[in-house]
Amino acid sequence: MRIIALCALIAAHCVGASPPNFVLLFADDLGYGDLGCFGHPCSLTPNLDRLAANGLRFTDFYVTSPVCSPSRAALLTGRYQTRSGIYPGVLYPGSRGGLPLNETTIAEVLKTQGYSTAIVGKWHLGVGLNGTYLPTRHGFDSYLGIPYSHDQGPCQNLSCFPPDVKCFGLCDQGVVTVPLLFNEIIKQQPADFLQLEKAYGEFASQFISDSVKDNRPFFLYYPSHHTHYPQYAGADYAGKSPRGPFGDALMEFDGTVGKILQTLEETGVINNTLIFFTGDSGPELMRKSRGGNAGLMKCGKGTTYEGGMREPAIAHWPGFIKPGVTRALASSLDILPTFAKLAGAPLPEVQLDGVEMTDILFNLGPSKRQTMFYYPTDPSVKYGVFAVRWENFKAHYYTRGAAHSESTPDNSCSLLAFLKYHDPPLLFNLETDPSENYNLDGDQWDAVRKQIQAVKQQFEASMVFGESQISKGIDSLLEPCCIPNCRPKPECCRCNSAL
């Protein structure tokens, strides 16, 4: 049945039918166990649950980094962040660097086939001098959003819940308040968190409607701020979840997903649209109940344990993707080559780390991917990858905790769990032990360790580290300000224009 569906898709392209649309949903700091459809008993996510019920749910889906910027770089380019230079750590409001302009994004790949492209939400791949690294310089026709994490500016005096509940915590101090950009123009500073998702939903719906009206295929990328700290939600969702502020934020994200689905249905293109959902990294466990849940997975954000880089993922396309569950190994790296194949677009002429997933999507077939490589937040040639997954086995060559994963009972997650080298590497069977509790330390596992060592050596020999964009440093003059050259900065950077 799925082979017939794929053949029908190919035949439709041959006779000139509309190519598929793509909607890419990307949550922020969402744990493997945070969604109702992935087992959380108190999360209210009816729209994501509907996508899962009517689509394909991935149990073994990975991102390439346990923190924001590098994970997003890999998603959009199909290449490990080490190649593009988005390491170590994340980009900041005044960062001199950003995603290099010679990197090819999904948006740029699809534009070669006439696609309209838009992003709504969190960019976090650099701003730079005069907006050098903004989405509009990377293939996106239009953009509405905050260009980095919404905690990267003072938030103690901002409202995160109505009527005027101040944001939890202080966020980053001594920098400008977070701006809301339309394309490259600052429309609000600080951004109004209570109205933000409403604006995002309206922008996304208008983009879809305009694309359909113009008879153009489209790519909509919605990297949400939810559920990153500090959580926020407008009047429609505040106080509505049994999970408290985190649950309210998650509900609001799900509500925006619902608005996008409604628009796809009303414009008649839902059956010609591939929707793909996942998240950028594991939960920030240091926030306790405000930080998300990794489910069965060990540790969370900032670590190379499963909880840091294994994410919920869902693919949905009525008539082409059969409802079900796949245990096939897949990654955010694989989205670019998959979208390119379905759109009939040529791949970038660079070293890609992703593989296309159409056999998984349409036939519940095996993955072309056998391995996943786990880089820490600060990758280096000296240490290489910290861990390798090969088929069902995962070997840890180095382990380390992280501040982001403090507060759990597992001491391995703590910041005080310093870098430790393992020889022989720790070995786990993730099929029988997804929580990485039971090291396979007998001689009978030597053949598996040798196989993993061989693929590790082959991969690392092929890896060419790009110049670190984050190590270029920070210049406070580059922080986005709606009143250029005002004084005293950052306090003077305030404005509120109509969207």
XYZ file of C-alpha atoms in Angstrom:
499
model
C 0.000 0.000 0.000
C 2.794 2.434 0.906
C 4.725 1.574 -2.265
C 1.592 2.398 -4.240
C 1.313 5.718 -2.387
C 4.919 6.617 -3.156
C 4.461 5.669 -6.804
C 1.357 7.833 -6.934
C 3.357 10.747 -5.527
C 6.088 10.320 -8.112
C 3.501 9.998 -10.902
C 1.780 13.172 -9.753
C 5.044 15.085 -10.110
C 5.575 13.636 -13.578
C 2.279 15.057 -14.835
C 2.928 18.474 -13.325
C 0.834 18.340 -10.148
C 1.740 20.670 -7.295
C 4.840 19.614 -5.369
C 4.280 19.005 -1.658
C 4.315 21.755 0.935
C 6.446 21.394 4.050
C 5.764 22.517 7.614
C 8.615 21.999 10.071
C 7.689 22.331 13.754
C 10.605 22.628 16.187
C 10.051 22.777 19.951
C 12.614 24.196 22.378
C 14.031 22.229 25.343
C 11.292 19.620 25.051
C 11.979 16.276 26.703
C 11.355 12.827 25.275
C 8.643 12.308 27.886
C 6.869 15.666 27.684
C 4.069 15.008 25.190
C 0.851 13.159 25.866
C 1.448 10.972 22.802
C 4.871 10.034 24.217
C 3.458 9.030 27.566
C 3.133 12.070 29.821
C -0.077 11.692 31.840
C -0.734 15.401 32.425
C 0.322 17.157 29.203
C -2.541 18.630 27.204
C -1.341 18.550 23.594
C -4.405 17.569 21.525
C -3.059 18.835 18.195
C 0.334 17.154 18.454
C -1.431 14.033 19.711
C -3.672 14.149 16.630
C -0.627 14.395 14.366
C 0.858 11.374 16.133
C -2.383 9.361 15.967
C -2.774 10.007 12.250
C 0.905 10.020 11.371
C 4.190 8.271 12.047
C 5.750 8.468 15.499
C 9.527 7.990 15.790
C 10.918 6.287 18.891
C 14.610 6.645 17.952
C 15.020 10.178 16.632
C 18.060 12.314 17.449
C 19.330 15.841 17.200
C 23.040 16.594 16.934
C 23.602 18.709 20.029
C 22.148 19.034 23.522
C 21.882 22.845 23.208
C 20.120 25.306 20.915
C 22.283 26.967 18.238
C 24.288 23.937 17.042
C 21.158 21.787 16.917
C 19.423 24.375 14.720
C 22.415 24.701 12.410
C 22.432 20.938 11.820
C 18.673 20.829 11.256
C 18.726 23.500 8.566
C 21.900 22.378 6.764
C 21.873 18.576 7.093
C 25.443 18.829 8.424
C 26.935 18.400 11.867
C 27.478 21.763 13.552
C 31.214 21.135 13.645
C 31.338 21.594 9.873
C 29.561 24.976 9.926
C 31.388 26.289 12.994
C 28.371 26.666 15.280
C 30.247 25.638 18.417
C 31.104 25.793 21.297
C 27.888 26.589 23.129
C 25.345 29.007 21.682
C 25.209 32.388 19.991
C 24.394 35.565 21.940
C 22.719 38.884 21.055
C 26.071 40.544 20.366
C 27.858 37.594 18.787
C 30.149 38.554 15.929
C 29.588 35.236 14.185
C 26.610 33.286 12.917
C 25.638 30.587 10.466
C 28.060 31.193 7.569
C 26.411 32.488 4.417
C 28.063 29.753 2.363
C 26.063 27.123 4.262
C 22.964 26.017 2.337
C 19.724 25.816 4.315
C 16.532 23.877 3.637
C 14.939 27.160 2.580
C 17.619 27.782 -0.038
C 17.333 24.215 -1.347
C 13.564 24.560 -1.790
C 13.732 28.026 -3.342
C 15.460 26.477 -6.359
C 12.114 24.760 -7.025
C 10.015 27.914 -6.661
C 8.967 27.520 -3.025
C 7.797 30.382 -0.841
C 9.666 30.241 2.460
C 8.980 31.685 5.896
C 10.127 31.292 9.473
C 8.155 32.268 12.560
C 9.726 32.046 16.018
C 13.235 31.525 17.356
C 16.175 31.770 14.950
C 19.288 31.589 17.187
C 21.800 31.335 14.359
C 23.163 34.833 14.621
C 22.235 38.451 13.950
C 25.565 40.083 13.155
C 26.475 43.464 11.729
C 23.488 44.963 9.889
C 21.631 41.659 10.142
C 24.271 39.645 8.289
C 23.087 36.278 9.629
C 19.327 36.750 9.888
C 16.923 34.287 8.217
C 16.318 36.666 5.318
C 19.984 36.181 4.386
C 19.585 32.391 4.481
C 16.793 31.765 2.004
C 13.704 32.789 3.945
C 11.396 35.229 2.200
C 9.856 36.462 5.432
C 10.458 36.254 9.158
C 8.634 37.141 12.346
C 10.309 36.271 15.606
C 12.896 36.772 18.300
C 16.323 36.118 16.762
C 17.683 34.170 19.746
C 16.520 32.622 23.017
C 13.960 34.718 24.847
C 15.932 34.428 28.092
C 18.898 36.238 26.503
C 17.768 39.594 27.839
C 16.492 40.929 31.171
C 13.068 39.483 31.924
C 12.420 40.171 35.607
C 10.187 43.150 34.769
C 8.382 41.496 31.839
C 4.996 39.792 32.025
C 4.985 36.079 31.248
C 1.410 35.305 32.330
C -1.686 37.495 32.508
C -2.678 39.815 33.909
C 0.823 40.827 34.977
C 2.670 37.836 36.414
C 6.349 38.591 36.045
C 8.670 36.100 34.393
C 10.265 33.541 36.678
C 13.930 34.320 37.239
C 16.169 37.093 35.960
C 17.335 35.822 32.560
C 20.475 37.423 31.072
C 21.435 40.826 32.463
C 23.388 43.745 31.036
C 22.118 43.288 27.470
C 19.179 44.658 25.479
C 15.698 43.300 26.117
C 14.638 40.709 23.553
C 13.372 42.239 20.297
C 10.612 41.036 17.986
C 11.709 41.320 14.357
C 9.674 41.440 11.185
C 12.142 40.463 8.473
C 15.081 42.670 9.539
C 13.153 45.453 11.279
C 12.587 45.562 15.041
C 8.848 45.995 15.668
C 8.810 45.570 19.457
C 11.463 45.800 22.137
C 10.889 44.138 24.512
C 8.671 41.585 22.822
C 5.216 41.189 24.361
C 5.180 37.562 25.521
C 1.444 37.637 26.245
C 0.600 38.396 22.601
C 3.537 36.671 20.926
C 1.968 33.330 20.021
C -1.162 35.024 18.725
C 1.023 37.069 16.374
C 2.926 33.948 15.350
C -0.258 32.044 14.560
C -1.629 34.900 12.476
C 1.653 35.298 10.591
C 1.865 31.577 9.835
C -1.754 31.420 8.685
C -1.358 34.448 6.448
C 1.799 33.015 4.889
C 0.035 29.736 4.088
C -3.025 31.515 2.685
C -0.937 33.845 0.529
C 1.136 30.949 -0.832
C -1.981 28.978 -1.743
C -3.548 32.047 -3.350
C -0.388 32.571 -5.410
C -0.384 28.862 -6.354
C 3.103 28.386 -4.973
C 4.414 25.482 -2.890
C 5.625 26.620 0.508
C 7.991 25.819 3.343
C 6.982 27.063 6.790
C 9.516 26.683 9.598
C 8.101 27.232 13.097
C 10.870 26.976 15.709
C 8.912 27.762 18.857
C 10.265 29.411 22.001
C 8.186 26.918 23.965
C 9.027 25.245 26.288
C 12.324 27.052 27.020
C 12.728 28.976 30.267
C 11.149 31.361 31.221
C 7.805 29.814 30.335
C 5.048 32.167 29.217
C 1.487 31.916 27.924
C -1.304 34.265 26.897
C -4.815 34.475 28.305
C -6.144 31.513 26.320
C -3.730 29.076 27.965
C -2.508 30.574 31.246
C -3.617 28.473 34.196
C -5.232 25.841 31.979
C -2.759 22.961 32.368
C -2.422 20.597 35.334
C 1.368 20.811 34.793
C 1.574 24.442 35.861
C 3.576 27.088 33.935
C 5.479 24.523 31.877
C 2.237 22.824 30.891
C 0.615 26.164 30.009
C 3.527 27.016 27.714
C 3.336 23.593 26.091
C -0.423 24.006 25.608
C 0.146 27.354 23.903
C 2.680 25.824 21.527
C 0.183 23.087 20.753
C -2.463 25.752 20.170
C -0.313 27.460 17.537
C 0.195 24.068 15.894
C -3.588 23.744 15.880
C -3.952 27.125 14.184
C -1.530 26.024 11.455
C -3.440 22.765 10.963
C -6.726 24.645 10.753
C -5.328 26.931 8.064
C -3.984 23.985 6.078
C -7.445 22.417 6.183
C -9.327 25.609 5.342
C -7.069 26.339 2.362
C -7.464 22.784 1.085
C -3.774 21.832 1.153
C -3.591 19.563 4.203
C -3.445 16.483 1.951
C -0.513 17.913 0.018
C 1.548 18.947 3.038
C 4.207 17.005 4.911
C 4.324 18.137 8.536
C 7.359 17.165 10.575
C 7.680 17.809 14.295
C 10.606 17.399 16.688
C 12.609 19.391 19.269
C 16.061 20.958 19.497
C 17.422 19.368 22.692
C 16.432 17.620 25.882
C 14.738 19.221 28.896
C 16.424 21.733 31.179
C 16.152 19.602 34.316
C 17.785 22.243 36.513
C 14.425 24.069 36.350
C 12.739 21.112 38.083
C 8.980 21.150 37.363
C 9.512 24.148 35.079
C 12.097 22.284 33.029
C 10.451 19.365 31.270
C 10.760 15.607 31.440
C 13.079 13.177 29.646
C 10.859 10.165 30.355
C 12.874 6.945 30.400
C 15.965 8.681 29.059
C 18.998 9.484 31.189
C 19.793 13.123 32.100
C 18.781 16.000 29.839
C 19.927 19.201 28.193
C 23.663 19.780 27.988
C 24.629 16.094 28.149
C 25.362 13.396 25.582
C 23.203 10.892 27.407
C 19.949 9.931 25.680
C 17.933 12.542 27.554
C 20.026 15.317 26.034
C 19.734 14.411 22.349
C 16.926 11.883 21.815
C 13.736 13.712 20.910
C 10.090 13.011 20.196
C 9.362 13.195 16.458
C 6.246 12.906 14.312
C 5.694 12.878 10.534
C 2.214 13.516 9.134
C 0.934 13.486 5.553
C -2.600 12.205 4.923
C -2.777 9.602 2.173
C 0.976 9.073 2.030
C 2.166 8.371 5.559
C 0.386 5.500 7.249
C -0.396 5.936 10.968
C 2.020 3.924 13.077
C 5.263 3.807 15.010
C 8.777 3.334 13.657
C 11.878 2.268 15.570
C 14.089 3.178 12.623
C 17.105 5.299 13.543
C 16.669 8.845 12.239
C 17.952 12.352 12.859
C 17.254 16.031 12.300
C 20.141 15.797 9.817
C 17.882 13.729 7.572
C 15.166 16.349 7.081
C 16.998 18.429 4.439
C 17.734 15.487 2.088
C 14.188 14.152 2.596
C 12.523 17.464 1.734
C 14.891 17.908 -1.210
C 14.019 14.503 -2.665
C 10.270 15.067 -2.327
C 10.537 18.527 -3.900
C 12.775 17.302 -6.728
C 15.504 19.700 -5.634
C 19.253 19.067 -6.083
C 21.274 18.581 -2.924
C 23.973 21.087 -1.941
C 27.399 20.172 -3.309
C 28.966 19.768 0.112
C 29.554 16.942 2.573
C 26.115 16.117 3.974
C 25.614 14.030 7.103
C 21.914 13.421 6.552
C 20.203 10.642 4.592
C 16.731 10.756 3.088
C 13.924 9.022 4.992
C 11.285 8.313 2.331
C 11.389 4.536 2.804
C 10.740 5.025 6.511
C 7.941 7.520 5.891
C 6.047 5.732 3.134
C 6.855 2.061 3.660
C 7.723 1.797 7.369
C 10.975 0.523 5.935
C 14.476 0.350 7.411
C 16.644 3.392 7.896
C 19.606 4.239 5.684
C 21.225 5.452 8.894
C 23.142 2.995 11.057
C 25.022 5.443 13.243
C 24.559 8.579 15.292
C 27.452 10.584 16.686
C 27.102 12.537 19.926
C 29.096 15.744 20.195
C 29.219 17.663 23.487
C 28.346 21.338 23.737
C 32.039 22.169 23.193
C 33.260 19.782 20.480
C 36.946 19.647 19.624
C 39.335 17.723 17.429
C 41.203 16.667 20.574
C 38.330 14.749 22.129
C 36.207 14.021 19.069
C 32.746 12.559 19.586
C 31.791 11.677 23.146
C 29.554 8.763 22.172
C 28.473 6.694 19.167
C 25.274 4.836 18.495
C 25.599 1.931 16.035
C 22.387 0.035 15.360
C 20.966 -0.652 18.857
C 24.247 -0.175 20.733
C 25.696 3.002 22.200
C 29.299 3.423 23.327
C 30.369 6.288 25.627
C 34.020 7.273 25.215
C 33.584 10.314 27.447
C 30.832 11.242 29.877
C 30.141 14.525 31.639
C 27.253 16.130 33.489
C 25.908 19.634 32.883
C 24.452 22.555 34.804
C 21.355 22.296 32.593
C 20.700 18.809 34.015
C 21.231 19.582 37.702
C 18.612 18.653 40.323
C 18.009 15.038 39.273
C 18.755 12.161 41.687
C 21.202 10.727 39.121
C 24.658 12.052 40.005
C 25.865 11.365 36.438
C 23.790 14.347 35.267
C 25.226 16.885 37.710
C 27.680 19.629 36.891
C 29.942 17.915 39.425
C 30.116 14.843 37.194
C 33.337 16.008 35.572
C 34.712 14.838 32.244
C 35.611 11.156 32.435
C 37.326 9.009 29.827
C 36.238 5.390 29.478
C 38.587 2.694 28.171
C 37.007 0.426 27.193
C 34.002 2.600 26.405
C 30.784 2.114 28.341
C 28.406 0.073 26.212
C 24.611 -0.050 26.370
C 21.944 -1.844 24.373
C 19.407 0.930 23.874
C 16.724 -1.489 22.778
C 16.690 -3.324 26.094
C 18.111 -0.516 28.233
C 17.111 2.929 26.889
C 17.924 4.474 30.284
C 21.625 3.535 29.954
C 21.722 1.795 33.325
C 23.508 -1.477 32.611
C 26.980 -1.421 31.109
C 27.758 -4.449 28.894
C 31.224 -5.170 30.196
C 31.859 -8.818 29.300
C 34.303 -10.097 26.673
C 31.363 -11.244 24.537
C 30.768 -7.591 23.609
C 34.267 -6.959 22.258
C 33.147 -7.426 18.645
C 30.494 -4.713 19.067
C 33.047 -2.324 20.596
C 35.459 -2.965 17.712
C 32.722 -2.257 15.158
C 31.787 0.986 16.876
C 35.438 2.002 17.117
C 35.824 1.416 13.384
C 32.851 3.613 12.421
C 34.009 6.267 14.893
C 37.461 6.394 13.331
C 36.028 6.544 9.832
C 33.672 9.383 10.745
C 36.269 11.436 12.590
C 38.697 11.056 9.695
C 36.052 12.646 7.435
C 35.239 15.517 9.796
C 36.673 18.899 8.918
C 35.966 21.415 11.666
C 34.817 24.770 10.372
C 36.056 27.984 11.951
C 34.246 28.478 15.245
C 31.703 31.260 14.803
C 31.014 31.489 18.521
C 34.696 31.897 19.393
C 34.714 35.122 17.359
C 33.394 36.702 20.539
C 30.825 39.317 21.448
C 30.501 43.022 20.635
C 27.792 44.821 22.602
C 27.404 47.283 19.727
C 25.947 44.439 17.656
C 23.068 43.838 20.063
C 19.803 44.597 18.209
C 18.392 47.963 19.241
C 15.294 49.616 17.769
C 16.798 53.070 18.367
C 20.307 52.880 16.894
C 23.024 54.830 18.699
C 20.713 55.796 21.570
C 22.085 56.341 25.066
C 22.233 54.878 27.619
C 22.259 51.477 25.994
C 20.798 48.933 26.660
C 18.095 50.715 28.663
C 17.147 53.064 25.824
C 16.327 50.256 23.372
C 12.537 50.316 23.668
C 9.827 50.622 21.035
C 6.435 49.233 20.091
C 5.318 49.403 16.459
C 2.256 47.871 14.871
C 2.886 44.451 13.343
